XYZ file of C-alpha atoms in Angstrom:
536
model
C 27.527 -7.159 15.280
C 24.661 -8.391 17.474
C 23.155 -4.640 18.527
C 21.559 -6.965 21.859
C 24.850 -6.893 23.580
C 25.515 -3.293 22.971
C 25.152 -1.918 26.447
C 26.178 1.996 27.061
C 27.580 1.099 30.951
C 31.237 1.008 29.700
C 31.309 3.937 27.221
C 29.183 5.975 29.979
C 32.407 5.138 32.606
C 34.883 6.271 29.935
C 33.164 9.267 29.516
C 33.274 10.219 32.959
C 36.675 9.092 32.961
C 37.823 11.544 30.210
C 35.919 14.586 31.811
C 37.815 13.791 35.356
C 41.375 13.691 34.082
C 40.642 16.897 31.816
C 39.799 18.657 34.973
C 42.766 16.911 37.034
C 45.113 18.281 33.564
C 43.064 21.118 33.161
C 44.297 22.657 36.339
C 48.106 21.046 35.829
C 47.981 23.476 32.638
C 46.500 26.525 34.269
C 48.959 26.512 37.143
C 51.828 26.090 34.439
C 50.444 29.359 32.281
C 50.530 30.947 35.702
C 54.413 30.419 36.464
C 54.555 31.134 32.504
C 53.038 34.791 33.017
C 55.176 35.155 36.433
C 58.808 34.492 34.499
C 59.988 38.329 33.853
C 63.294 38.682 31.698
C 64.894 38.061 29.064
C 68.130 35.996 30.091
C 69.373 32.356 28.924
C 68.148 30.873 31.958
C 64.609 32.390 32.099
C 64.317 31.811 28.099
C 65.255 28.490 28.936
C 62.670 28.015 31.925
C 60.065 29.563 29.441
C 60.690 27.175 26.585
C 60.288 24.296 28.982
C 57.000 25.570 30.452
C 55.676 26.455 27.239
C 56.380 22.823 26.086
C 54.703 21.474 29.164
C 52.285 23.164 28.674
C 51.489 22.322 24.570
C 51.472 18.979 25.590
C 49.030 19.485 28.444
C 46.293 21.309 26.032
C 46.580 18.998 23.495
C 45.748 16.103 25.893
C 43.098 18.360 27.169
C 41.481 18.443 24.275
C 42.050 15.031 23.154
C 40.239 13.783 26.812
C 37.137 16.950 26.205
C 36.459 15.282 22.362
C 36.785 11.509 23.576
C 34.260 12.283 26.731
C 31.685 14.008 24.065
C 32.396 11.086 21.439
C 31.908 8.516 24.169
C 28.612 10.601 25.737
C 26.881 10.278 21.933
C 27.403 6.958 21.651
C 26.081 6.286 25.406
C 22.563 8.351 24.273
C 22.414 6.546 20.984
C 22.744 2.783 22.864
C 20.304 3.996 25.053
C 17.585 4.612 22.366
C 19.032 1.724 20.918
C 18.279 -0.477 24.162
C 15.046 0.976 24.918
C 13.843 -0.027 21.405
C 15.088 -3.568 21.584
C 13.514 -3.987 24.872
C 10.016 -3.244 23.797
C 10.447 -5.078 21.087
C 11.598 -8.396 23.150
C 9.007 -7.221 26.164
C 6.089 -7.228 23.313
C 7.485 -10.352 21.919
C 6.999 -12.222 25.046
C 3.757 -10.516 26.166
C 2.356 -11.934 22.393
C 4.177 -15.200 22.295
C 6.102 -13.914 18.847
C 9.231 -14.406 17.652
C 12.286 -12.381 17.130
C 14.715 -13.968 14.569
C 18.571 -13.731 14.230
C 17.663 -10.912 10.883
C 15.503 -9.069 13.071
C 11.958 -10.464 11.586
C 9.184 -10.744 13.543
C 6.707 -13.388 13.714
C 3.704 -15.657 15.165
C 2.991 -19.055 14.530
C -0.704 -19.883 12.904
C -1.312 -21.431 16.334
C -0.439 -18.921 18.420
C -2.699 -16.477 16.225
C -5.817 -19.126 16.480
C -4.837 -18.899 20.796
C -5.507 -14.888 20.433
C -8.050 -15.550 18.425
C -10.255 -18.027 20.326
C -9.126 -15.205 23.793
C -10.917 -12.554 22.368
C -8.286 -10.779 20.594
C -9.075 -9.243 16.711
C -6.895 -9.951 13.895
C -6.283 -6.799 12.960
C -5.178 -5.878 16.545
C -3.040 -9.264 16.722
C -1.230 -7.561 13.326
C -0.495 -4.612 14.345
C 1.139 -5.812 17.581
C 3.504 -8.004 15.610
C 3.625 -4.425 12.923
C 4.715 -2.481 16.135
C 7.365 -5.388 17.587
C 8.602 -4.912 13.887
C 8.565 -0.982 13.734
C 10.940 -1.272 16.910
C 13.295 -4.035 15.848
C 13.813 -2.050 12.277
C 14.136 1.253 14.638
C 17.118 -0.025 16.438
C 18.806 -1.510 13.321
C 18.531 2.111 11.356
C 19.568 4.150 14.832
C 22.615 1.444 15.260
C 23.281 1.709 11.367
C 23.220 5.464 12.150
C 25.085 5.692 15.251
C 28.309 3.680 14.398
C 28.866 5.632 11.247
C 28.539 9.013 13.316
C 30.492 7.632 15.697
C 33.214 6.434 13.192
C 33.247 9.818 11.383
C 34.170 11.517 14.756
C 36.675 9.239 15.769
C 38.378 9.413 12.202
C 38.446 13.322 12.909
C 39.877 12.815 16.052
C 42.412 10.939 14.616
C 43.460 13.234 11.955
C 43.331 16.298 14.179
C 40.257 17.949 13.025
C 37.602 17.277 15.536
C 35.977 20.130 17.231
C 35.265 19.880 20.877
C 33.619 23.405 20.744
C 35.660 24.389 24.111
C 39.202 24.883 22.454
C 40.938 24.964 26.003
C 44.328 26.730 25.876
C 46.365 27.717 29.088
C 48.023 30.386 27.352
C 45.818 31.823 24.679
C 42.263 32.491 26.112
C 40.199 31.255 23.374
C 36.184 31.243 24.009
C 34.217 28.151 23.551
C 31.569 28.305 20.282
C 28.326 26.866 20.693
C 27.798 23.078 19.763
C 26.294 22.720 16.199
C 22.237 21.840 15.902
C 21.329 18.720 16.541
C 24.095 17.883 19.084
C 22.501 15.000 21.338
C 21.650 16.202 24.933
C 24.288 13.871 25.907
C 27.127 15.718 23.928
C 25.950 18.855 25.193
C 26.139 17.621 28.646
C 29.842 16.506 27.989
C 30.831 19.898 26.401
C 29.172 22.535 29.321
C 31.064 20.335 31.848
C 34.103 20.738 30.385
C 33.696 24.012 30.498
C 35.333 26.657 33.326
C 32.811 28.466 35.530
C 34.658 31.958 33.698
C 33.881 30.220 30.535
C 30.022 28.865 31.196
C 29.511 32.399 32.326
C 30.360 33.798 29.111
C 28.425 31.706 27.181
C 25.371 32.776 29.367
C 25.926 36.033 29.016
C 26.766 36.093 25.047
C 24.178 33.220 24.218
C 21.372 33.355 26.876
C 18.825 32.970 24.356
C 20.044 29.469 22.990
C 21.585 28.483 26.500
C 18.536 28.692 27.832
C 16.632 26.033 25.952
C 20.087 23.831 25.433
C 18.889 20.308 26.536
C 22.001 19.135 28.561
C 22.808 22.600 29.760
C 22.258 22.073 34.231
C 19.542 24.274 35.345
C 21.160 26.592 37.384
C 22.638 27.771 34.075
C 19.767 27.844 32.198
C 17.457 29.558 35.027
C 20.418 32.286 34.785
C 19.889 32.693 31.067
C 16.063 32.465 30.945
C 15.787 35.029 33.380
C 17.828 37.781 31.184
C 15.391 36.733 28.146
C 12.425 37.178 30.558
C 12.435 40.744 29.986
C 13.756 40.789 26.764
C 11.072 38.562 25.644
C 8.251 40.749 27.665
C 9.466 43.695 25.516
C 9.106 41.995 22.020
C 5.431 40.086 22.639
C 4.476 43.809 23.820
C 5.910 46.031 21.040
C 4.079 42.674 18.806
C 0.780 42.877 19.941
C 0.837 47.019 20.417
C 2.229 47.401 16.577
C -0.561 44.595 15.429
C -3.224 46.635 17.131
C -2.120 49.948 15.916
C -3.143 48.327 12.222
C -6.982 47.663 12.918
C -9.459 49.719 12.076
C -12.468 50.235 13.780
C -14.527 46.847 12.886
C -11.822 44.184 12.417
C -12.838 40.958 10.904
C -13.002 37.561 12.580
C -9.982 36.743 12.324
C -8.049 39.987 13.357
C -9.963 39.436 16.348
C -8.681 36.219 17.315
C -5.142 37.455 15.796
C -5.160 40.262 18.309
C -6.022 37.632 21.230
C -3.401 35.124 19.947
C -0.978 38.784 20.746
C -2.213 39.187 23.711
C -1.900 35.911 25.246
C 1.637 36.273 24.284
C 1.791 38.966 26.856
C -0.372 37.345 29.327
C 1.749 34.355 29.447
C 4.753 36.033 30.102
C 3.333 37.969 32.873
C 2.166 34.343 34.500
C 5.775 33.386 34.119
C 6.620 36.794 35.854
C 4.161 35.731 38.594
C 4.848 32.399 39.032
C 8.562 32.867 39.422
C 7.738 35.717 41.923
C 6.107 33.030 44.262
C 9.540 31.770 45.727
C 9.517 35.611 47.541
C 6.999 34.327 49.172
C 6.748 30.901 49.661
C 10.927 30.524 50.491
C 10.888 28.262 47.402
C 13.317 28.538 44.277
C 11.916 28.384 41.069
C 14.250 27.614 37.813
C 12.981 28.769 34.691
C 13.986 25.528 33.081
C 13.091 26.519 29.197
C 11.582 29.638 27.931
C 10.541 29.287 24.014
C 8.727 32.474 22.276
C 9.300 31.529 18.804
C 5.990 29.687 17.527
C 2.292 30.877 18.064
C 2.452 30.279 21.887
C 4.537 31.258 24.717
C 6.381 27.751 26.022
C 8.019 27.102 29.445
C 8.635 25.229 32.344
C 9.498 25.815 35.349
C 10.815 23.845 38.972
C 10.178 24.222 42.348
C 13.780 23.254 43.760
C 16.173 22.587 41.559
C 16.506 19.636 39.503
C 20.503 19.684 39.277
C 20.489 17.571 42.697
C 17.177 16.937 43.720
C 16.817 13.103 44.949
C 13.039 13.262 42.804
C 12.076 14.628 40.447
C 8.408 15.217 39.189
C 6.997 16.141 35.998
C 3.783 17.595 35.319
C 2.413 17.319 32.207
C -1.161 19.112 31.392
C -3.982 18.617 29.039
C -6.508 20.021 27.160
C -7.527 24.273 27.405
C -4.290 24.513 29.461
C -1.580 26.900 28.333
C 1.426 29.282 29.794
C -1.459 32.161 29.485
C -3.924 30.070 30.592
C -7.889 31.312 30.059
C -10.374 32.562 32.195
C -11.266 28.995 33.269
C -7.401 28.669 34.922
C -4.791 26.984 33.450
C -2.285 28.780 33.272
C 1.243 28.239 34.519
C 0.731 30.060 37.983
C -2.047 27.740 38.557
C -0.591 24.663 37.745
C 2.389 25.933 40.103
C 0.075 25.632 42.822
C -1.238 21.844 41.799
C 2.776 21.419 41.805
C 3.074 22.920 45.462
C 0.295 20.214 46.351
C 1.950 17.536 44.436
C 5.862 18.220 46.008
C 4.840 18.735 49.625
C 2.737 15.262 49.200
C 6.038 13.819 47.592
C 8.410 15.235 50.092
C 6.157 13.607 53.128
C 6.674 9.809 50.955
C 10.055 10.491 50.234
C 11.182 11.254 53.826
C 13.687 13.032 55.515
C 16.579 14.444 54.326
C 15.291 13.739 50.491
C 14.990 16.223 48.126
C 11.875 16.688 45.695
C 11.932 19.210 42.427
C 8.499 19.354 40.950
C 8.524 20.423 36.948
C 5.580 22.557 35.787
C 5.927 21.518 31.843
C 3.983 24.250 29.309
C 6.830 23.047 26.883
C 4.775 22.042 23.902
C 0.631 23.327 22.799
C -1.924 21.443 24.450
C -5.673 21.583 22.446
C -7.010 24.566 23.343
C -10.792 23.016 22.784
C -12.636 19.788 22.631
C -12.201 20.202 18.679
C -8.357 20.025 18.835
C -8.419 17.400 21.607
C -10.676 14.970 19.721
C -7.422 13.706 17.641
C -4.331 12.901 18.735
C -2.038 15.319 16.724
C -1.182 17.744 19.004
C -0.077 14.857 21.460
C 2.273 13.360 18.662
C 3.942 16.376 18.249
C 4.350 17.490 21.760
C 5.635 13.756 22.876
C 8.647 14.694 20.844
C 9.226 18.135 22.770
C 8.715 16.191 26.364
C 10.774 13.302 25.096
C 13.683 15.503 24.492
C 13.285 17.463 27.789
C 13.561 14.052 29.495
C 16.761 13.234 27.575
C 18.102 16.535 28.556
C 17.360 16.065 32.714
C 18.540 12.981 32.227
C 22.016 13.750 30.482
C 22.209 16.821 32.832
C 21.857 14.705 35.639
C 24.727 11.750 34.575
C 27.238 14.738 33.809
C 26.458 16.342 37.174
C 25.033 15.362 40.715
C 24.724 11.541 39.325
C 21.487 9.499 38.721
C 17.694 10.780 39.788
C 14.654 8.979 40.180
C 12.383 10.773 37.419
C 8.631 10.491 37.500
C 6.258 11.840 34.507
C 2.992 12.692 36.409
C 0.575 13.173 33.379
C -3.289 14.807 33.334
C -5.756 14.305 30.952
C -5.119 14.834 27.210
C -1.114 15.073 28.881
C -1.180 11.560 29.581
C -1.737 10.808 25.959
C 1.189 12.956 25.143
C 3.159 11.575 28.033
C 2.634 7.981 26.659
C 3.735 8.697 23.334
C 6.733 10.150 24.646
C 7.885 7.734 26.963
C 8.141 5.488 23.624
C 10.501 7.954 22.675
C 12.793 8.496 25.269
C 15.831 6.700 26.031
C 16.863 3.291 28.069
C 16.392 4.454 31.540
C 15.619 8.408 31.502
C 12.229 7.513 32.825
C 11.317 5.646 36.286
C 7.558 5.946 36.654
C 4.765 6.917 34.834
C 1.933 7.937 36.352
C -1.255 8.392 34.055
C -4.680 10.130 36.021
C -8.208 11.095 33.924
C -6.307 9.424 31.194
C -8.254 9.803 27.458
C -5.996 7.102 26.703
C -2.357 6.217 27.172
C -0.567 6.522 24.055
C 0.165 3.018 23.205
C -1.851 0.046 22.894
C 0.629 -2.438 25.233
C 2.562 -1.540 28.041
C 5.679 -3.008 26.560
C 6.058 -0.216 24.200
C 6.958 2.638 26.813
C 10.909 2.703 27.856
C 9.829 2.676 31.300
C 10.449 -0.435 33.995
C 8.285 -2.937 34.277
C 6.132 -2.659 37.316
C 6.619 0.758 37.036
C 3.497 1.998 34.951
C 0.504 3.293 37.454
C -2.702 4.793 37.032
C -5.389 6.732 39.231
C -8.893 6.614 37.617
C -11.540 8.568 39.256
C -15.279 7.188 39.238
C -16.318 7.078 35.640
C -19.409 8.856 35.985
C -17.331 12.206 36.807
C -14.853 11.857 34.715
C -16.160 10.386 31.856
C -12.488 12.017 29.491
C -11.086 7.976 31.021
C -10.796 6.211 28.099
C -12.654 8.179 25.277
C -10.495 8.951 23.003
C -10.952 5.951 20.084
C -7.608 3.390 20.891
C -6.567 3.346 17.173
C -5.496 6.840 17.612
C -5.096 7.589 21.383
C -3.734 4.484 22.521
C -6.151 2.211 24.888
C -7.841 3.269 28.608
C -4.942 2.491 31.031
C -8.005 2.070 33.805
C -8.586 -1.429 31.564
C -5.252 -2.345 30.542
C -2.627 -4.977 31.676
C 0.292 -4.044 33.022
C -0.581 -1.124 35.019
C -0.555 -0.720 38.658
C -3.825 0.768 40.291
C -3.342 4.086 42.405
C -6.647 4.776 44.404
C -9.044 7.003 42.300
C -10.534 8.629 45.438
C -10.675 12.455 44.531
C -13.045 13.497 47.304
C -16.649 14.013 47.344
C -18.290 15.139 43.463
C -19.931 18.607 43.592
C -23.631 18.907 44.467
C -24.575 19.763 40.601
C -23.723 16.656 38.289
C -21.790 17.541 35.391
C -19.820 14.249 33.530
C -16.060 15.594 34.390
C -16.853 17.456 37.475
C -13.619 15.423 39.268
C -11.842 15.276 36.040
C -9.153 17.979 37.708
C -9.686 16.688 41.278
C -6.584 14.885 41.313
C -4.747 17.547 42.401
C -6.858 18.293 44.857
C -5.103 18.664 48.103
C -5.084 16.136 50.928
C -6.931 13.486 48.478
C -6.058 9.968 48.443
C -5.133 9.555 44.915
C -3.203 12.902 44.856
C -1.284 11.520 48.074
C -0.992 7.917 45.855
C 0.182 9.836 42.976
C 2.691 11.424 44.915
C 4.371 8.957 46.655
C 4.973 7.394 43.220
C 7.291 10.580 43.228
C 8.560 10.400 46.370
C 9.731 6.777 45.564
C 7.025 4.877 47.901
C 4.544 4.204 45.651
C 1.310 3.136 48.368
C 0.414 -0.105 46.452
C-alpha cells in the first residue's frame, strides 16, 4: 500500500467513537448491576428477572470491552500514522526545498544538473549529500515504522478476534475487577485511550496503588498525574535524604576527589527536591496552580516539570525548555526550577495579554532530561540527542492527553540556549501535528541543518537573536553536530532580538539570558508566538 495516503483522521474519529458508546454502555451496564443487587428472593419470578438481567448484562460487558480494546487499537495506529506522516512530510518538504526526487520505491535522488545548480549557488558537495542522505533516512524511517505498525496492529486485532486481547481495564458490572497497568512501551496514545476508559473510582485507585508510575505515564491528564506526583514528593524527599545522609556517614575525614563531588551529586538530589517543594508552594501565593507534570528520581539527577495552569484545558500551551548549567537544583549562579518558574510567570502573563480575553495560557517549566552542567559538556551535542528523545515523548504525551480529553491545543516549544538544540532535535521526533510553533532564542544552533526536517508547520519556525556581540552562544556550536545558526537560516521567521540595554561591564553573553527579561520586546515577541499572535 502507498503509506502517502495513510492519514490517521478516520481511525482518530473511530477511536473517539468507541470510547463514547463505552461510556453511553458503560452506564446501561452499571444501572443493570444496580437493579441486579436490588432483586431480594429466591422465587421463580425473581430467579427469572435475575437470569434476564444477568444476561443483559454479559452482553453489555462484553461489548464494553470489545468498544475499550478497539478505541486503544484504533488510538496506536492514529500515533503510529502520525510519526508516519510527519516523516514523509519532511522528506517531500526537503525534496522540494532541494529540487530531488522521491521515487515510487522510496529512493531518493538529484539529477547531475541540479547538483552543478547547488554547486555553482554556493552549496558544498558534501552538504548537497547529506541533504539527499537525510530525505533518504526519513523516507526509509516511515517504510520500517509502517512495516512496524501494521504488523502490531494486525497482531492486536487477531487477539481481538480470538478473545484474548487485554484492554488492561477489564470492566465488569457485576464483578469489580481493578484495571492493571498498561505494559512498557504502550504508545502515549494507547495510554490515553485506556485512563479514559477508566471510572473516576477506578483512576483513583490506580493513583493511589501506582502513584509512582502514574505519575510519569505519558497520556495520563495532568490533574491525575499532579495528584500522584505530589504523594511521591515526600516519599521521594525521604529517600534522596536517607541517600545522601547514609553516603556521608561513610567518609572519613579527608575524602578523595571524587567522594567530594559524589557527596555534592547527593546533595543536589535534596536541593532539587526542596526547589520543587518551593516552586509548587508559589501558587499560595501567587493564586496560581501548579501541576507537577512528571517527577523522575531514578538516574543521577532529580527530573521534573511543572505548569502554571493546567494543561488538561488550557487554550496555549507553552514549553520551556533550558540550556546549559541549568538543572531542577540549580547552582549558585540560578537555574534552578524556582527560577525558571519565575521566567515562566514573565513568559504566561506576556502570552495571556496576546492571547486575549477569555483564553487560557499553561506555561511548562521542563527539567525533564540533564542539560550540560559546564561549557565542557555543552561543547558536543550528546546530551541534546538524548534529551530530544525525553521532550519528544512529553510532547506526544500532552498531545495524546489533550485528543482523549478537552480536544486539540495550540502547543508552543519556547527553547533557550543549548535547549534549543535539544528542542530542534526533538521536534524531528515528534509526531504529525503535536507541535505548532517553535520558537528558538540565543540559539547555539537548531538541531537540524533545513527547516524541513522538524514536524512543525511551515511558517511556523521563529527565532529571536539578540545582538551578537552579547550573546556570542548564537550559532557556535560547529553545524555538523549542532545543526546550523537559525539567526542565518531559511525558513525561519524573525522575532525582534531587542533584550534591553547590555550591562555597563562587557562580557560576550551578558544578554544571553535577557530574553526573559520582563517587559522586553523579544520576550513580548516570543510570547505572543504562545499566545497565538505571533507580532510579525
Amino acid at each position: 500500500a502507498d503509506i502517502q495516503q495513510w492519514k490517521s483522521a478516520r481511525l482518530k474519529a473511530y477511536a473517539a467513537e468507541c470510547e463514547n458508546n463505552q461510556r453511553k454502555l458503560r452506564d446501561a451496564g452499571d444501572a443493570l448491576g444496580a437493579r441486579l443487587d436490588s432483586l431480594i428472593g429466591s422465587s421463580q419470578t425473581v430467579n427469572a428477572a435475575k437470569a434476564a438481567l444477568h444476561k443483559q448484562i454479559v452482553a453489555i460487558e462484553k461489548e464494553v470491552n470489545f468498544l475499550i480494546s478497539s478505541a486503544e487499537i484504533a488510538s496506536e495506529g492514529v500515533q503510529g500514522i502520525n510519526e508516519i506522516r510527519a516523516n514523509i512530510d519532511d522528506a517531500k518538504q526537503l525534496a522540494h526545498s532541494w529540487k530531488m526526487t522521491i521515487d515510487s520505491n522510496g529512493n531518493v535522488s538529484m539529477d547531475a544538473a541540479q547538483v552543478k545548480r547547488l554547486r555553482d549557488s554556493g552549496h558544498s558537495r558534501k552538504e548537497i549529500q547529506r541533504a539527499v542522505d537525510t530525505a533518504q533516512q526519513r523516507v526509509n524511517s516511515a517504510l520500517e515504522q509502517a512495516r512496524s505498525l501494521a504488523e502490531s496492529l494486525s497482531q492486536k486485532i487477531s487477539a481481538l478476534d480470538a478473545g484474548t486481547y487485554d484492554n488492561n481495564v477489564h470492566y465488569s458490572a457485576t464483578n469489580k475487577i481493578r484495571p492493571s497497568l498498561p505494559p512498557a512501551g504502550t504508545s502515549a496514545q494507547e495510554v490515553a485511550s485506556w485512563w479514559s476508559s477508566l471510572s473516576d473510582d477506578d483512576k483513583q485507585w490506580m493513583i493511589q496503588q501506582h502513584p509512582d508510575v502514574i505519575g510519569n505515564l505519558e497520556g495520563v491528564d495532568y490533574t491525575s498525574r499532579n495528584q500522584a506526583n505530589r504523594i511521591m514528593l515526600p516519599i521521594r524527599r525521604k529517600e534522596v535524604m536517607r541517600e545522601a545522609a547514609r553516603y556521608e556517614q561513610t567518609l572519613g575525614p579527608h575524602p578523595t576527589e571524587e567522594q567530594r563531588a559524589e557527596m555534592d551529586r547527593l546533595r543536589n538530589r535534596v536541593r532539587a527536591i526542596e526547589q520543587i517543594e518551593n516552586t509548587l508552594a508559589k501558587e499560595d501565593s501567587d493564586r496560581v496552580p501548579r501541576y507537577l507534570m512528571s517527577l523522575d528520581t531514578s538516574g543521577a539527577n532529580v527530573l521534573a516539570a511543572i505548569s502554571q495552569n493546567n494543561p488538561d484545558d488550557a487554550d496555549h500551551i507553552g514549553v520551556i525548555v533550558p540550556g546549559m548549567s541549568t538543572s531542577v537544583a540549580g547552582n549558585s549562579e540560578g537555574g534552578s526550577i524556582l527560577d525558571y518558574d519565575g521566567h515562566a510567570k514573565v513568559m504566561r502573563e506576556s502570552a495571556e495579554k496576546a492571547a486575549g480575553r477569555g483564553q487560557k495560557v499553561a506555561m511548562v517549566e521542563f527539567f525533564g532530561y540533564d542539560a550540560p552542567p559546564s561549557v565542557t559538556e555543552a561543547s558536543t551535542p550528546i546530551m541534546a540527542a538524548y534529551g530530544a528523545h525525553e521532550l519528544a515523548s512529553f510532547l506526544n504525551g500532552i498531545d495524546a492527553v489533550r485528543e482523549h480529553g478537552a480536544g486539540d491545543a495550540h502547543i508552543t516549544v519556547a527553547a533557550h540556549s543549548y535547549g534549543s538544540t535539544t528542542a530542534g532535535m526533538a521536534a524531528t521526533l515528534v509526531g504529525e501535528g503535536v507541535i505548532d510553533d517553535l520558537v528558538q532564542f540565543g540559539s547555539p544552533g537548531s538541531g537540524v541543518q533545513d527547516v524541513g526536517e522538524f514536524h512543525v508547520p511551515e511558517g511556523h519556525v521563529y527565532v529571536s537573536a539578540a545582538p551578537y556581540l552579547h550573546d556570542v552562544v548564537q550559532g557556535i556550536g560547529p553545524d555538523d553536530w549542532f545543526g546550523k545558526n537559525p539567526d542565518k537560516m531559511e525558513g525561519y521567521k524573525h522575532l525582534s532580538g531587542d533584550v534591553g540595554p547590555a550591562p555597563s561591564s562587557y562580557e560576550p553573553w551578558d544578554l544571553h539570558s535577557a530574553y526573559f527579561h520582563k517587559g522586553t520586546q523579544a520576550n513580548q515577541d516570543i510570547a505572543s508566538v504562545i499566545g497565538g499572535k505571533p507580532n510579525v
